[in-house]
Amino acid sequence: MRPRGPVSRRVLGVLLLAAVFAALQLANVTGRDTPDTKNYLSYALSLTGESKRAAATATIDYVCASRAERARRDQSVHVVRFHRPDPTAEVLAECRAREWAVVEPRLAAGQTGGHTVPYMPERFMAIFEARPGYPAFLVPFVLAFGPTWGLWSAGVVIAGAGGVLVFLLLRTLSVPVPLALTGQALYYVLPCGTTAMRPMTEGLLMALTLAAVWGCALVLRAGRRRTGLALVAGSLLALFTVKHSQALFLGLCLAAAGALIALRRYRRRLRGRGGTAPREVLALGAVGLAGAAGTLLLARLLHYPSEADSLQDLLTGHFARPDREHPWPEFWQLQGNFWVEWLRRQAWQPLFAAALAAGAWGALRRGGAVGGFLVAAACTGVLTQAGHPDINIWGERLIVLAWLLPVVGVPLLLEPVVRGARVPLPAQGQPDRAGAVG
């Protein structure tokens, strides 16, 4: 048995990293909003009982104060305009006038259904009406601290939880504490942490996806079958409320990973090369498949926007133009153009590609079957990006889930270096040893 340090020391290390990350986020309490933020914030305010006009006022004030703060910071370091008067009041007034010019006519026309404030056409807002999970999560924070500090504190909790889940996942894979803390730190310093702090769904999506992968690890490496399967199923259900397309993608990817790993193990057994029975792997794949099927069924029953609606939203600039008559050929042409340009940019700045390669190598070489499920979970980021081939979406936030691969895979890859020798990981519960996926 490998000696373990006191539990309190490990907990202290995890909490210290999370606390340092939270303290660093005080440098940017405002200025994190995206175009989607006002939709989620107005939804959350509506859930607290605010009227449409009150929710619109609070949301517009938050967004405009954030833009004014960014303008003030930008001017303070501009080599020509740094000595000019503070632009805060001017930016605030212009922003509020512009936002109310859009919202006021729609409110007056009776566009007051649902929970979100009508910043955009009804067909576009319907997309956000189908995502109650994140606004519901925001409610206690907004009630306790108001919009500005409420969104900030919610982001800290979400991002902090993601890092803790990375630590728990790596420890379940028998990774030493220092490397598990390294994985937690990587989550905070790579785009995962930055994106998780933004007031939008991606942070919660990453945390729930990590919870699902941890559930896979509990089943395969800790022998906690019921707990692990329940965690995977619960994560898929929660993902449905946050963003049902992610629940669909994750369910399909887990099902595919389970089938491929089980097939590989079965073939190894037929060849007399050993390998454990694929029952637990198939159980995880079955939960993923059930999650995907349930997502499709519930989305239809609840009349959520379909893939056709999403496609028209993409090609019409959020329904600002007439619907395309033949959207699918245009989509596939755009898809090809997008990935050619994306690969060109990756070749220019190959950090992301190198990190993905290192993470995949560590996951598949050292993570066993769990590594295969980790790769599958990371692929949901690629699928999300493929569903929205828009090169102008700021920060590459759609593909951010792929960063979970290096966050977990790189510590696995470094484990032999830390240990000083290539030794097999001890099995926990189910005899799924780290070697190859098989």
PDB file of C-alpha atoms in Angstrom, residues 3-291:
ATOM      1  CA  PRO A   3       1.506   5.670   2.301  1.00  0.00           C
ATOM      2  CA  ARG A   4      -1.033   8.426   2.498  1.00  0.00           C
ATOM      3  CA  GLY A   5      -0.708  11.799   4.130  1.00  0.00           C
ATOM      4  CA  PRO A   6      -3.329  13.003   6.576  1.00  0.00           C
ATOM      5  CA  VAL A   7      -6.707  13.687   5.046  1.00  0.00           C
ATOM      6  CA  SER A   8      -6.713  17.157   6.564  1.00  0.00           C
ATOM      7  CA  ARG A   9      -3.536  18.028   4.683  1.00  0.00           C
ATOM      8  CA  ARG A  10      -5.044  16.994   1.351  1.00  0.00           C
ATOM      9  CA  VAL A  11      -8.234  18.937   2.056  1.00  0.00           C
ATOM     10  CA  LEU A  12      -6.159  21.952   3.062  1.00  0.00           C
ATOM     11  CA  GLY A  13      -4.255  21.805  -0.233  1.00  0.00           C
ATOM     12  CA  VAL A  14      -7.456  21.624  -2.268  1.00  0.00           C
ATOM     13  CA  LEU A  15      -9.080  24.487  -0.354  1.00  0.00           C
ATOM     14  CA  LEU A  16      -5.927  26.608  -0.526  1.00  0.00           C
ATOM     15  CA  LEU A  17      -5.762  26.325  -4.317  1.00  0.00           C
ATOM     16  CA  ALA A  18      -9.452  27.190  -4.616  1.00  0.00           C
ATOM     17  CA  ALA A  19      -9.018  30.142  -2.238  1.00  0.00           C
ATOM     18  CA  VAL A  20      -6.039  31.516  -4.180  1.00  0.00           C
ATOM     19  CA  PHE A  21      -8.019  31.232  -7.405  1.00  0.00           C
ATOM     20  CA  ALA A  22     -10.998  33.028  -5.819  1.00  0.00           C
ATOM     21  CA  ALA A  23      -8.764  35.809  -4.492  1.00  0.00           C
ATOM     22  CA  LEU A  24      -7.279  36.363  -7.947  1.00  0.00           C
ATOM     23  CA  GLN A  25     -10.769  36.769  -9.392  1.00  0.00           C
ATOM     24  CA  LEU A  26     -11.284  39.887  -7.268  1.00  0.00           C
ATOM     25  CA  ALA A  27      -9.196  41.702  -9.847  1.00  0.00           C
ATOM     26  CA  ASN A  28     -12.078  41.395 -12.320  1.00  0.00           C
ATOM     27  CA  VAL A  29     -15.427  41.479 -10.574  1.00  0.00           C
ATOM     28  CA  THR A  30     -17.008  43.180 -13.592  1.00  0.00           C
ATOM     29  CA  GLY A  31     -16.271  43.050 -17.300  1.00  0.00           C
ATOM     30  CA  ARG A  32     -16.797  39.291 -17.673  1.00  0.00           C
ATOM     31  CA  ASP A  33     -20.206  39.401 -19.335  1.00  0.00           C
ATOM     32  CA  THR A  34     -20.907  38.028 -22.805  1.00  0.00           C
ATOM     33  CA  PRO A  35     -23.897  38.670 -25.116  1.00  0.00           C
ATOM     34  CA  ASP A  36     -25.601  35.654 -23.504  1.00  0.00           C
ATOM     35  CA  THR A  37     -25.223  36.954 -19.944  1.00  0.00           C
ATOM     36  CA  LYS A  38     -28.214  39.279 -20.019  1.00  0.00           C
ATOM     37  CA  ASN A  39     -30.463  36.412 -21.091  1.00  0.00           C
ATOM     38  CA  TYR A  40     -29.401  34.209 -18.174  1.00  0.00           C
ATOM     39  CA  LEU A  41     -29.449  37.056 -15.653  1.00  0.00           C
ATOM     40  CA  SER A  42     -32.919  38.226 -16.688  1.00  0.00           C
ATOM     41  CA  TYR A  43     -34.135  34.609 -16.443  1.00  0.00           C
ATOM     42  CA  ALA A  44     -32.716  34.330 -12.912  1.00  0.00           C
ATOM     43  CA  LEU A  45     -34.261  37.643 -11.867  1.00  0.00           C
ATOM     44  CA  SER A  46     -37.601  36.489 -13.254  1.00  0.00           C
ATOM     45  CA  LEU A  47     -37.362  33.344 -11.110  1.00  0.00           C
ATOM     46  CA  THR A  48     -36.941  35.570  -8.046  1.00  0.00           C
ATOM     47  CA  GLY A  49     -40.308  37.172  -8.796  1.00  0.00           C
ATOM     48  CA  GLU A  50     -39.145  40.343 -10.533  1.00  0.00           C
ATOM     49  CA  SER A  51     -41.374  41.797 -13.249  1.00  0.00           C
ATOM     50  CA  LYS A  52     -40.166  41.953 -16.843  1.00  0.00           C
ATOM     51  CA  ARG A  53     -39.444  45.678 -16.582  1.00  0.00           C
ATOM     52  CA  ALA A  54     -37.617  45.333 -13.274  1.00  0.00           C
ATOM     53  CA  ALA A  55     -35.576  42.424 -14.632  1.00  0.00           C
ATOM     54  CA  ALA A  56     -34.782  44.430 -17.760  1.00  0.00           C
ATOM     55  CA  THR A  57     -33.675  47.422 -15.691  1.00  0.00           C
ATOM     56  CA  ALA A  58     -31.374  45.386 -13.449  1.00  0.00           C
ATOM     57  CA  THR A  59     -29.917  43.442 -16.369  1.00  0.00           C
ATOM     58  CA  ILE A  60     -29.297  46.491 -18.531  1.00  0.00           C
ATOM     59  CA  ASP A  61     -27.709  48.287 -15.576  1.00  0.00           C
ATOM     60  CA  TYR A  62     -25.388  45.330 -14.996  1.00  0.00           C
ATOM     61  CA  VAL A  63     -24.380  44.980 -18.637  1.00  0.00           C
ATOM     62  CA  CYS A  64     -23.874  48.711 -19.164  1.00  0.00           C
ATOM     63  CA  ALA A  65     -21.881  49.139 -15.941  1.00  0.00           C
ATOM     64  CA  SER A  66     -19.639  46.303 -17.118  1.00  0.00           C
ATOM     65  CA  ARG A  67     -19.125  47.928 -20.528  1.00  0.00           C
ATOM     66  CA  ALA A  68     -18.418  51.288 -18.907  1.00  0.00           C
ATOM     67  CA  GLU A  69     -15.818  49.709 -16.631  1.00  0.00           C
ATOM     68  CA  ARG A  70     -14.086  48.079 -19.585  1.00  0.00           C
ATOM     69  CA  ALA A  71     -14.115  51.395 -21.469  1.00  0.00           C
ATOM     70  CA  ARG A  72     -12.580  53.173 -18.479  1.00  0.00           C
ATOM     71  CA  ARG A  73      -9.828  50.574 -18.153  1.00  0.00           C
ATOM     72  CA  ASP A  74      -9.096  50.589 -21.871  1.00  0.00           C
ATOM     73  CA  GLN A  75      -8.837  54.373 -21.986  1.00  0.00           C
ATOM     74  CA  SER A  76      -6.567  54.506 -18.934  1.00  0.00           C
ATOM     75  CA  VAL A  77      -3.870  52.584 -20.811  1.00  0.00           C
ATOM     76  CA  HIS A  78      -4.490  53.998 -24.305  1.00  0.00           C
ATOM     77  CA  VAL A  79      -1.346  55.781 -25.483  1.00  0.00           C
ATOM     78  CA  VAL A  80      -3.316  58.697 -26.968  1.00  0.00           C
ATOM     79  CA  ARG A  81      -6.480  58.954 -24.866  1.00  0.00           C
ATOM     80  CA  PHE A  82      -5.223  58.075 -21.373  1.00  0.00           C
ATOM     81  CA  HIS A  83      -5.314  61.734 -20.232  1.00  0.00           C
ATOM     82  CA  ARG A  84      -8.905  62.344 -21.362  1.00  0.00           C
ATOM     83  CA  PRO A  85     -11.842  62.595 -18.930  1.00  0.00           C
ATOM     84  CA  ASP A  86     -13.347  59.440 -17.444  1.00  0.00           C
ATOM     85  CA  PRO A  87     -15.742  57.992 -20.099  1.00  0.00           C
ATOM     86  CA  THR A  88     -17.864  56.026 -17.615  1.00  0.00           C
ATOM     87  CA  ALA A  89     -20.918  58.319 -17.565  1.00  0.00           C
ATOM     88  CA  GLU A  90     -20.984  58.717 -21.339  1.00  0.00           C
ATOM     89  CA  VAL A  91     -20.657  54.992 -22.015  1.00  0.00           C
ATOM     90  CA  LEU A  92     -23.331  54.206 -19.429  1.00  0.00           C
ATOM     91  CA  ALA A  93     -25.815  56.629 -20.977  1.00  0.00           C
ATOM     92  CA  GLU A  94     -25.191  55.448 -24.539  1.00  0.00           C
ATOM     93  CA  CYS A  95     -25.394  51.779 -23.557  1.00  0.00           C
ATOM     94  CA  ARG A  96     -28.639  52.190 -21.645  1.00  0.00           C
ATOM     95  CA  ALA A  97     -30.218  54.146 -24.465  1.00  0.00           C
ATOM     96  CA  ARG A  98     -29.190  51.515 -27.006  1.00  0.00           C
ATOM     97  CA  GLU A  99     -30.427  48.582 -24.923  1.00  0.00           C
ATOM     98  CA  TRP A 100     -33.764  50.176 -24.017  1.00  0.00           C
ATOM     99  CA  ALA A 101     -34.313  51.119 -27.661  1.00  0.00           C
ATOM    100  CA  VAL A 102     -34.395  47.380 -28.384  1.00  0.00           C
ATOM    101  CA  VAL A 103     -36.291  46.160 -25.306  1.00  0.00           C
ATOM    102  CA  GLU A 104     -38.928  48.884 -24.866  1.00  0.00           C
ATOM    103  CA  PRO A 105     -40.743  48.369 -28.201  1.00  0.00           C
ATOM    104  CA  ARG A 106     -40.897  44.614 -27.637  1.00  0.00           C
ATOM    105  CA  LEU A 107     -42.303  45.022 -24.142  1.00  0.00           C
ATOM    106  CA  ALA A 108     -44.842  47.508 -25.467  1.00  0.00           C
ATOM    107  CA  ALA A 109     -45.812  45.051 -28.222  1.00  0.00           C
ATOM    108  CA  GLY A 110     -46.577  42.381 -25.624  1.00  0.00           C
ATOM    109  CA  GLN A 111     -43.483  40.210 -26.017  1.00  0.00           C
ATOM    110  CA  THR A 112     -43.522  39.346 -22.319  1.00  0.00           C
ATOM    111  CA  GLY A 113     -43.926  35.577 -22.327  1.00  0.00           C
ATOM    112  CA  GLY A 114     -41.424  33.233 -20.732  1.00  0.00           C
ATOM    113  CA  HIS A 115     -38.768  34.184 -18.222  1.00  0.00           C
ATOM    114  CA  THR A 116     -36.227  36.084 -20.300  1.00  0.00           C
ATOM    115  CA  VAL A 117     -36.375  39.767 -21.205  1.00  0.00           C
ATOM    116  CA  PRO A 118     -36.991  40.205 -24.983  1.00  0.00           C
ATOM    117  CA  TYR A 119     -33.583  41.387 -26.113  1.00  0.00           C
ATOM    118  CA  MET A 120     -33.901  39.407 -29.340  1.00  0.00           C
ATOM    119  CA  PRO A 121     -36.648  37.867 -31.534  1.00  0.00           C
ATOM    120  CA  GLU A 122     -38.881  35.299 -29.827  1.00  0.00           C
ATOM    121  CA  ARG A 123     -37.422  32.381 -31.794  1.00  0.00           C
ATOM    122  CA  PHE A 124     -33.962  33.223 -30.491  1.00  0.00           C
ATOM    123  CA  MET A 125     -35.118  33.761 -26.907  1.00  0.00           C
ATOM    124  CA  ALA A 126     -36.815  30.352 -26.999  1.00  0.00           C
ATOM    125  CA  ILE A 127     -33.319  28.822 -27.032  1.00  0.00           C
ATOM    126  CA  PHE A 128     -32.609  30.348 -23.621  1.00  0.00           C
ATOM    127  CA  GLU A 129     -36.046  29.519 -22.262  1.00  0.00           C
ATOM    128  CA  ALA A 130     -35.025  25.872 -22.696  1.00  0.00           C
ATOM    129  CA  ARG A 131     -32.044  26.315 -20.327  1.00  0.00           C
ATOM    130  CA  PRO A 132     -33.492  26.813 -16.832  1.00  0.00           C
ATOM    131  CA  GLY A 133     -30.702  25.041 -14.956  1.00  0.00           C
ATOM    132  CA  TYR A 134     -28.099  27.800 -14.939  1.00  0.00           C
ATOM    133  CA  PRO A 135     -30.547  30.645 -14.095  1.00  0.00           C
ATOM    134  CA  ALA A 136     -31.963  28.516 -11.258  1.00  0.00           C
ATOM    135  CA  PHE A 137     -28.428  28.013  -9.943  1.00  0.00           C
ATOM    136  CA  LEU A 138     -27.906  31.784 -10.001  1.00  0.00           C
ATOM    137  CA  VAL A 139     -31.028  32.607  -7.988  1.00  0.00           C
ATOM    138  CA  PRO A 140     -29.632  32.255  -4.423  1.00  0.00           C
ATOM    139  CA  PHE A 141     -26.506  34.201  -5.345  1.00  0.00           C
ATOM    140  CA  VAL A 142     -28.428  37.039  -6.986  1.00  0.00           C
ATOM    141  CA  LEU A 143     -30.858  37.214  -4.072  1.00  0.00           C
ATOM    142  CA  ALA A 144     -28.038  37.316  -1.529  1.00  0.00           C
ATOM    143  CA  PHE A 145     -25.561  39.632  -3.252  1.00  0.00           C
ATOM    144  CA  GLY A 146     -27.331  41.358  -6.139  1.00  0.00           C
ATOM    145  CA  PRO A 147     -26.470  40.985  -9.854  1.00  0.00           C
ATOM    146  CA  THR A 148     -22.810  42.078  -9.824  1.00  0.00           C
ATOM    147  CA  TRP A 149     -21.485  40.216  -6.795  1.00  0.00           C
ATOM    148  CA  GLY A 150     -24.041  37.445  -7.245  1.00  0.00           C
ATOM    149  CA  LEU A 151     -22.772  36.526 -10.706  1.00  0.00           C
ATOM    150  CA  TRP A 152     -19.173  36.834  -9.511  1.00  0.00           C
ATOM    151  CA  SER A 153     -19.692  34.600  -6.475  1.00  0.00           C
ATOM    152  CA  ALA A 154     -21.622  32.043  -8.542  1.00  0.00           C
ATOM    153  CA  GLY A 155     -18.709  31.944 -10.979  1.00  0.00           C
ATOM    154  CA  VAL A 156     -16.235  31.380  -8.134  1.00  0.00           C
ATOM    155  CA  VAL A 157     -18.306  28.482  -6.792  1.00  0.00           C
ATOM    156  CA  ILE A 158     -18.705  26.892 -10.218  1.00  0.00           C
ATOM    157  CA  ALA A 159     -15.043  27.271 -11.178  1.00  0.00           C
ATOM    158  CA  GLY A 160     -13.855  26.180  -7.747  1.00  0.00           C
ATOM    159  CA  ALA A 161     -16.055  23.086  -7.869  1.00  0.00           C
ATOM    160  CA  GLY A 162     -14.653  22.158 -11.279  1.00  0.00           C
ATOM    161  CA  GLY A 163     -11.117  22.186  -9.910  1.00  0.00           C
ATOM    162  CA  VAL A 164     -12.130  20.096  -6.893  1.00  0.00           C
ATOM    163  CA  LEU A 165     -13.765  17.538  -9.203  1.00  0.00           C
ATOM    164  CA  VAL A 166     -10.512  17.269 -11.163  1.00  0.00           C
ATOM    165  CA  PHE A 167      -8.692  16.519  -7.904  1.00  0.00           C
ATOM    166  CA  LEU A 168     -11.250  13.874  -6.897  1.00  0.00           C
ATOM    167  CA  LEU A 169     -11.117  12.242 -10.319  1.00  0.00           C
ATOM    168  CA  LEU A 170      -7.338  12.021 -10.293  1.00  0.00           C
ATOM    169  CA  ARG A 171      -7.266  10.655  -6.751  1.00  0.00           C
ATOM    170  CA  THR A 172      -9.797   7.980  -7.745  1.00  0.00           C
ATOM    171  CA  LEU A 173      -7.334   7.057 -10.497  1.00  0.00           C
ATOM    172  CA  SER A 174      -4.673   6.602  -7.746  1.00  0.00           C
ATOM    173  CA  VAL A 175      -2.676   9.646  -8.853  1.00  0.00           C
ATOM    174  CA  PRO A 176      -0.454  11.007  -6.051  1.00  0.00           C
ATOM    175  CA  VAL A 177      -1.734  14.065  -4.199  1.00  0.00           C
ATOM    176  CA  PRO A 178       0.833  16.515  -5.667  1.00  0.00           C
ATOM    177  CA  LEU A 179      -0.186  15.592  -9.213  1.00  0.00           C
ATOM    178  CA  ALA A 180      -3.884  15.666  -8.332  1.00  0.00           C
ATOM    179  CA  LEU A 181      -3.346  19.210  -7.039  1.00  0.00           C
ATOM    180  CA  THR A 182      -1.484  19.957 -10.269  1.00  0.00           C
ATOM    181  CA  GLY A 183      -4.569  18.918 -12.221  1.00  0.00           C
ATOM    182  CA  GLN A 184      -6.713  21.192 -10.078  1.00  0.00           C
ATOM    183  CA  ALA A 185      -4.298  24.065 -10.681  1.00  0.00           C
ATOM    184  CA  LEU A 186      -4.293  23.382 -14.441  1.00  0.00           C
ATOM    185  CA  TYR A 187      -8.078  23.660 -14.444  1.00  0.00           C
ATOM    186  CA  TYR A 188      -7.821  27.107 -12.902  1.00  0.00           C
ATOM    187  CA  VAL A 189      -5.018  28.513 -15.055  1.00  0.00           C
ATOM    188  CA  LEU A 190      -6.031  27.081 -18.432  1.00  0.00           C
ATOM    189  CA  PRO A 191      -9.067  28.430 -20.350  1.00  0.00           C
ATOM    190  CA  CYS A 192     -11.318  26.178 -18.224  1.00  0.00           C
ATOM    191  CA  GLY A 193     -11.005  28.503 -15.243  1.00  0.00           C
ATOM    192  CA  THR A 194     -11.338  31.687 -17.272  1.00  0.00           C
ATOM    193  CA  THR A 195     -14.434  30.424 -19.056  1.00  0.00           C
ATOM    194  CA  ALA A 196     -15.995  28.977 -15.904  1.00  0.00           C
ATOM    195  CA  MET A 197     -15.841  32.427 -14.308  1.00  0.00           C
ATOM    196  CA  ARG A 198     -17.877  34.006 -17.094  1.00  0.00           C
ATOM    197  CA  PRO A 199     -21.620  34.346 -16.392  1.00  0.00           C
ATOM    198  CA  MET A 200     -22.806  31.759 -18.894  1.00  0.00           C
ATOM    199  CA  THR A 201     -23.458  28.004 -18.952  1.00  0.00           C
ATOM    200  CA  GLU A 202     -20.022  26.665 -19.910  1.00  0.00           C
ATOM    201  CA  GLY A 203     -18.643  26.584 -16.359  1.00  0.00           C
ATOM    202  CA  LEU A 204     -21.560  24.519 -15.099  1.00  0.00           C
ATOM    203  CA  LEU A 205     -21.327  22.279 -18.174  1.00  0.00           C
ATOM    204  CA  MET A 206     -17.669  21.533 -17.426  1.00  0.00           C
ATOM    205  CA  ALA A 207     -18.359  20.790 -13.759  1.00  0.00           C
ATOM    206  CA  LEU A 208     -21.215  18.406 -14.562  1.00  0.00           C
ATOM    207  CA  THR A 209     -19.189  16.716 -17.303  1.00  0.00           C
ATOM    208  CA  LEU A 210     -16.333  16.187 -14.844  1.00  0.00           C
ATOM    209  CA  ALA A 211     -18.829  14.754 -12.355  1.00  0.00           C
ATOM    210  CA  ALA A 212     -19.936  12.239 -15.000  1.00  0.00           C
ATOM    211  CA  VAL A 213     -16.334  11.182 -15.703  1.00  0.00           C
ATOM    212  CA  TRP A 214     -15.698  10.877 -11.983  1.00  0.00           C
ATOM    213  CA  GLY A 215     -18.726   8.599 -11.843  1.00  0.00           C
ATOM    214  CA  CYS A 216     -17.079   6.426 -14.505  1.00  0.00           C
ATOM    215  CA  ALA A 217     -13.938   6.285 -12.381  1.00  0.00           C
ATOM    216  CA  LEU A 218     -15.911   5.301  -9.278  1.00  0.00           C
ATOM    217  CA  VAL A 219     -17.474   2.394 -11.170  1.00  0.00           C
ATOM    218  CA  LEU A 220     -14.304   1.150 -12.840  1.00  0.00           C
ATOM    219  CA  ARG A 221     -11.582   1.937 -10.317  1.00  0.00           C
ATOM    220  CA  ALA A 222     -13.168   2.241  -6.872  1.00  0.00           C
ATOM    221  CA  GLY A 223     -15.727  -0.572  -7.107  1.00  0.00           C
ATOM    222  CA  ARG A 224     -18.584   1.816  -6.231  1.00  0.00           C
ATOM    223  CA  ARG A 225     -20.923   0.726  -8.980  1.00  0.00           C
ATOM    224  CA  ARG A 226     -24.223   2.130  -7.757  1.00  0.00           C
ATOM    225  CA  THR A 227     -22.744   5.436  -6.658  1.00  0.00           C
ATOM    226  CA  GLY A 228     -20.862   5.877  -9.914  1.00  0.00           C
ATOM    227  CA  LEU A 229     -23.775   4.989 -12.178  1.00  0.00           C
ATOM    228  CA  ALA A 230     -26.072   7.277 -10.177  1.00  0.00           C
ATOM    229  CA  LEU A 231     -23.552  10.105 -10.510  1.00  0.00           C
ATOM    230  CA  VAL A 232     -23.342   9.649 -14.286  1.00  0.00           C
ATOM    231  CA  ALA A 233     -27.125   9.513 -14.646  1.00  0.00           C
ATOM    232  CA  GLY A 234     -27.617  12.503 -12.344  1.00  0.00           C
ATOM    233  CA  SER A 235     -25.036  14.530 -14.250  1.00  0.00           C
ATOM    234  CA  LEU A 236     -26.774  13.813 -17.550  1.00  0.00           C
ATOM    235  CA  LEU A 237     -30.128  14.827 -16.064  1.00  0.00           C
ATOM    236  CA  ALA A 238     -28.667  18.067 -14.688  1.00  0.00           C
ATOM    237  CA  LEU A 239     -26.986  18.776 -18.019  1.00  0.00           C
ATOM    238  CA  PHE A 240     -30.375  18.497 -19.705  1.00  0.00           C
ATOM    239  CA  THR A 241     -31.648  21.403 -17.623  1.00  0.00           C
ATOM    240  CA  VAL A 242     -28.544  23.511 -18.271  1.00  0.00           C
ATOM    241  CA  LYS A 243     -28.108  22.839 -21.988  1.00  0.00           C
ATOM    242  CA  HIS A 244     -29.808  19.793 -23.433  1.00  0.00           C
ATOM    243  CA  SER A 245     -27.498  19.566 -26.436  1.00  0.00           C
ATOM    244  CA  GLN A 246     -24.585  18.886 -24.056  1.00  0.00           C
ATOM    245  CA  ALA A 247     -26.558  16.101 -22.382  1.00  0.00           C
ATOM    246  CA  LEU A 248     -27.166  14.604 -25.824  1.00  0.00           C
ATOM    247  CA  PHE A 249     -23.520  14.874 -26.882  1.00  0.00           C
ATOM    248  CA  LEU A 250     -22.176  13.486 -23.602  1.00  0.00           C
ATOM    249  CA  GLY A 251     -24.651  10.617 -23.588  1.00  0.00           C
ATOM    250  CA  LEU A 252     -23.756   9.645 -27.148  1.00  0.00           C
ATOM    251  CA  CYS A 253     -20.015   9.930 -26.503  1.00  0.00           C
ATOM    252  CA  LEU A 254     -20.189   7.834 -23.323  1.00  0.00           C
ATOM    253  CA  ALA A 255     -22.244   5.217 -25.161  1.00  0.00           C
ATOM    254  CA  ALA A 256     -19.737   5.102 -28.016  1.00  0.00           C
ATOM    255  CA  ALA A 257     -16.793   4.875 -25.618  1.00  0.00           C
ATOM    256  CA  GLY A 258     -18.449   2.081 -23.669  1.00  0.00           C
ATOM    257  CA  ALA A 259     -19.131   0.094 -26.833  1.00  0.00           C
ATOM    258  CA  LEU A 260     -15.602   0.532 -28.199  1.00  0.00           C
ATOM    259  CA  ILE A 261     -13.870  -0.336 -24.927  1.00  0.00           C
ATOM    260  CA  ALA A 262     -16.114  -3.365 -24.362  1.00  0.00           C
ATOM    261  CA  LEU A 263     -15.463  -4.572 -27.911  1.00  0.00           C
ATOM    262  CA  ARG A 264     -11.717  -4.199 -27.445  1.00  0.00           C
ATOM    263  CA  ARG A 265     -11.797  -6.126 -24.199  1.00  0.00           C
ATOM    264  CA  TYR A 266     -13.957  -8.853 -25.725  1.00  0.00           C
ATOM    265  CA  ARG A 267     -11.542  -9.264 -28.635  1.00  0.00           C
ATOM    266  CA  ARG A 268      -8.582  -9.483 -26.240  1.00  0.00           C
ATOM    267  CA  ARG A 269     -10.323 -12.251 -24.334  1.00  0.00           C
ATOM    268  CA  LEU A 270     -11.058 -14.161 -27.542  1.00  0.00           C
ATOM    269  CA  ARG A 271      -7.370 -13.986 -28.420  1.00  0.00           C
ATOM    270  CA  GLY A 272      -6.439 -15.332 -25.003  1.00  0.00           C
ATOM    271  CA  ARG A 273      -4.661 -12.111 -24.026  1.00  0.00           C
ATOM    272  CA  GLY A 274      -6.574 -11.605 -20.796  1.00  0.00           C
ATOM    273  CA  GLY A 275      -8.716  -8.624 -19.997  1.00  0.00           C
ATOM    274  CA  THR A 276     -11.629  -8.249 -17.656  1.00  0.00           C
ATOM    275  CA  ALA A 277     -15.289  -8.729 -18.463  1.00  0.00           C
ATOM    276  CA  PRO A 278     -16.813  -5.649 -20.049  1.00  0.00           C
ATOM    277  CA  ARG A 279     -19.948  -5.657 -17.844  1.00  0.00           C
ATOM    278  CA  GLU A 280     -19.171  -2.431 -15.949  1.00  0.00           C
ATOM    279  CA  VAL A 281     -18.062  -0.675 -19.123  1.00  0.00           C
ATOM    280  CA  LEU A 282     -21.255  -1.702 -20.876  1.00  0.00           C
ATOM    281  CA  ALA A 283     -23.297  -0.470 -17.912  1.00  0.00           C
ATOM    282  CA  LEU A 284     -21.731   2.974 -18.259  1.00  0.00           C
ATOM    283  CA  GLY A 285     -22.337   2.937 -22.000  1.00  0.00           C
ATOM    284  CA  ALA A 286     -25.952   1.946 -21.406  1.00  0.00           C
ATOM    285  CA  VAL A 287     -26.470   4.855 -19.006  1.00  0.00           C
ATOM    286  CA  GLY A 288     -25.006   7.195 -21.625  1.00  0.00           C
ATOM    287  CA  LEU A 289     -27.268   5.785 -24.338  1.00  0.00           C
ATOM    288  CA  ALA A 290     -30.305   6.058 -22.075  1.00  0.00           C
ATOM    289  CA  GLY A 291     -29.328   9.660 -21.322  1.00  0.00           C
TER     290      GLY A 291
END
